[in-house]
Amino acid sequence: MELKPLPNHLKYAYLDKEQQLPVIIANNLHQEQEDKLLEVLRQHKRAIGWKLSDLPSINPSIYMHKILMEEDIKTIRQ
């Protein structure tokens, strides 16, 4: 899995041992805070949408990009 670089104040943490469920957390948490946060996230990981298909209650028209054009306009590729 390829992850994007993060700003210095953030870091990746994983909810599983295989490192397949990444989450982004603050970099300045104490170890105890990080452990508690990850514990809560692990308990509720089914509520996290890992991809758009995991969020079936959201209408695709909300997250899909659409360009509205007049009907008689010819499209071109630039």
mmCIF file of C-alpha atoms in Angstrom:
data_model
loop_
_atom_site.group_PDB
_atom_site.id
_atom_site.type_symbol
_atom_site.label_atom_id
_atom_site.label_comp_id
_atom_site.label_asym_id
_atom_site.label_seq_id
_atom_site.Cartn_x
_atom_site.Cartn_y
_atom_site.Cartn_z
ATOM 1 C CA MET A 1 0.000 0.000 0.000
ATOM 2 C CA GLU A 2 1.427 3.352 -1.044
ATOM 3 C CA LEU A 3 0.711 6.196 1.378
ATOM 4 C CA LYS A 4 1.019 9.905 0.731
ATOM 5 C CA PRO A 5 3.638 11.962 2.576
ATOM 6 C CA LEU A 6 2.188 13.777 5.580
ATOM 7 C CA PRO A 7 2.980 17.149 7.174
ATOM 8 C CA ASN A 8 5.413 16.938 10.100
ATOM 9 C CA HIS A 9 2.668 17.248 12.721
ATOM 10 C CA LEU A 10 0.874 14.090 11.499
ATOM 11 C CA LYS A 11 1.813 10.426 11.210
ATOM 12 C CA TYR A 12 0.338 7.124 10.121
ATOM 13 C CA ALA A 13 -0.750 4.506 12.639
ATOM 14 C CA TYR A 14 -2.328 1.155 11.867
ATOM 15 C CA LEU A 15 -5.343 -0.574 13.325
ATOM 16 C CA ASP A 16 -4.139 -4.061 12.381
ATOM 17 C CA LYS A 17 -0.911 -6.053 12.625
ATOM 18 C CA GLU A 18 -0.684 -6.474 8.838
ATOM 19 C CA GLN A 19 -0.597 -2.674 8.413
ATOM 20 C CA GLN A 20 -3.538 -2.670 5.990
ATOM 21 C CA LEU A 21 -5.797 -0.252 7.915
ATOM 22 C CA PRO A 22 -3.945 3.072 8.185
ATOM 23 C CA VAL A 23 -5.233 6.062 10.114
ATOM 24 C CA ILE A 24 -3.686 9.510 10.416
ATOM 25 C CA ILE A 25 -3.050 10.768 13.927
ATOM 26 C CA ALA A 26 -1.243 13.699 15.542
ATOM 27 C CA ASN A 27 2.495 13.244 15.862
ATOM 28 C CA ASN A 28 2.713 14.902 19.290
ATOM 29 C CA LEU A 29 0.555 12.461 21.277
ATOM 30 C CA HIS A 30 2.059 10.793 24.335
ATOM 31 C CA GLN A 31 2.343 7.024 23.962
ATOM 32 C CA GLU A 32 -0.527 6.475 26.407
ATOM 33 C CA GLN A 33 -2.786 8.860 24.440
ATOM 34 C CA GLU A 34 -1.885 7.179 21.153
ATOM 35 C CA ASP A 35 -2.578 3.721 22.604
ATOM 36 C CA LYS A 36 -5.985 4.809 23.932
ATOM 37 C CA LEU A 37 -6.916 6.487 20.650
ATOM 38 C CA LEU A 38 -5.968 3.418 18.612
ATOM 39 C CA GLU A 39 -7.857 1.178 21.036
ATOM 40 C CA VAL A 40 -11.058 3.208 20.537
ATOM 41 C CA LEU A 41 -10.580 3.272 16.757
ATOM 42 C CA ARG A 42 -10.032 -0.505 16.710
ATOM 43 C CA GLN A 43 -13.255 -1.020 18.669
ATOM 44 C CA HIS A 44 -15.178 1.037 16.106
ATOM 45 C CA LYS A 45 -13.285 0.264 12.889
ATOM 46 C CA ARG A 46 -16.462 -0.983 11.187
ATOM 47 C CA ALA A 47 -17.774 2.598 11.387
ATOM 48 C CA ILE A 48 -14.802 3.967 9.438
ATOM 49 C CA GLY A 49 -15.247 4.297 5.680
ATOM 50 C CA TRP A 50 -12.062 2.976 4.083
ATOM 51 C CA LYS A 51 -13.299 3.640 0.546
ATOM 52 C CA LEU A 52 -16.374 5.245 -1.021
ATOM 53 C CA SER A 53 -18.077 1.888 -1.530
ATOM 54 C CA ASP A 54 -17.966 1.398 2.260
ATOM 55 C CA LEU A 55 -20.331 4.351 2.662
ATOM 56 C CA PRO A 56 -23.527 3.079 1.021
ATOM 57 C CA SER A 57 -25.789 5.659 2.643
ATOM 58 C CA ILE A 58 -24.074 8.556 0.859
ATOM 59 C CA ASN A 59 -25.595 9.402 -2.498
ATOM 60 C CA PRO A 60 -22.894 9.243 -5.238
ATOM 61 C CA SER A 61 -24.112 12.577 -6.618
ATOM 62 C CA ILE A 62 -22.637 14.213 -3.511
ATOM 63 C CA TYR A 63 -19.070 13.027 -4.072
ATOM 64 C CA MET A 64 -18.950 12.769 -7.891
ATOM 65 C CA HIS A 65 -17.580 15.667 -9.917
ATOM 66 C CA LYS A 66 -19.849 16.892 -12.684
ATOM 67 C CA ILE A 67 -19.342 19.656 -15.246
ATOM 68 C CA LEU A 68 -22.600 21.224 -16.355
ATOM 69 C CA MET A 69 -22.532 22.281 -20.010
ATOM 70 C CA GLU A 70 -24.980 23.644 -22.495
ATOM 71 C CA GLU A 71 -26.404 20.982 -24.806
ATOM 72 C CA ASP A 72 -25.209 22.516 -28.087
ATOM 73 C CA ILE A 73 -21.548 22.892 -27.008
ATOM 74 C CA LYS A 74 -18.979 20.575 -28.591
ATOM 75 C CA THR A 75 -16.483 19.158 -26.090
ATOM 76 C CA ILE A 76 -12.752 19.187 -26.753
ATOM 77 C CA ARG A 77 -9.782 17.567 -25.063
ATOM 78 C CA GLN A 78 -6.880 19.827 -24.168
#
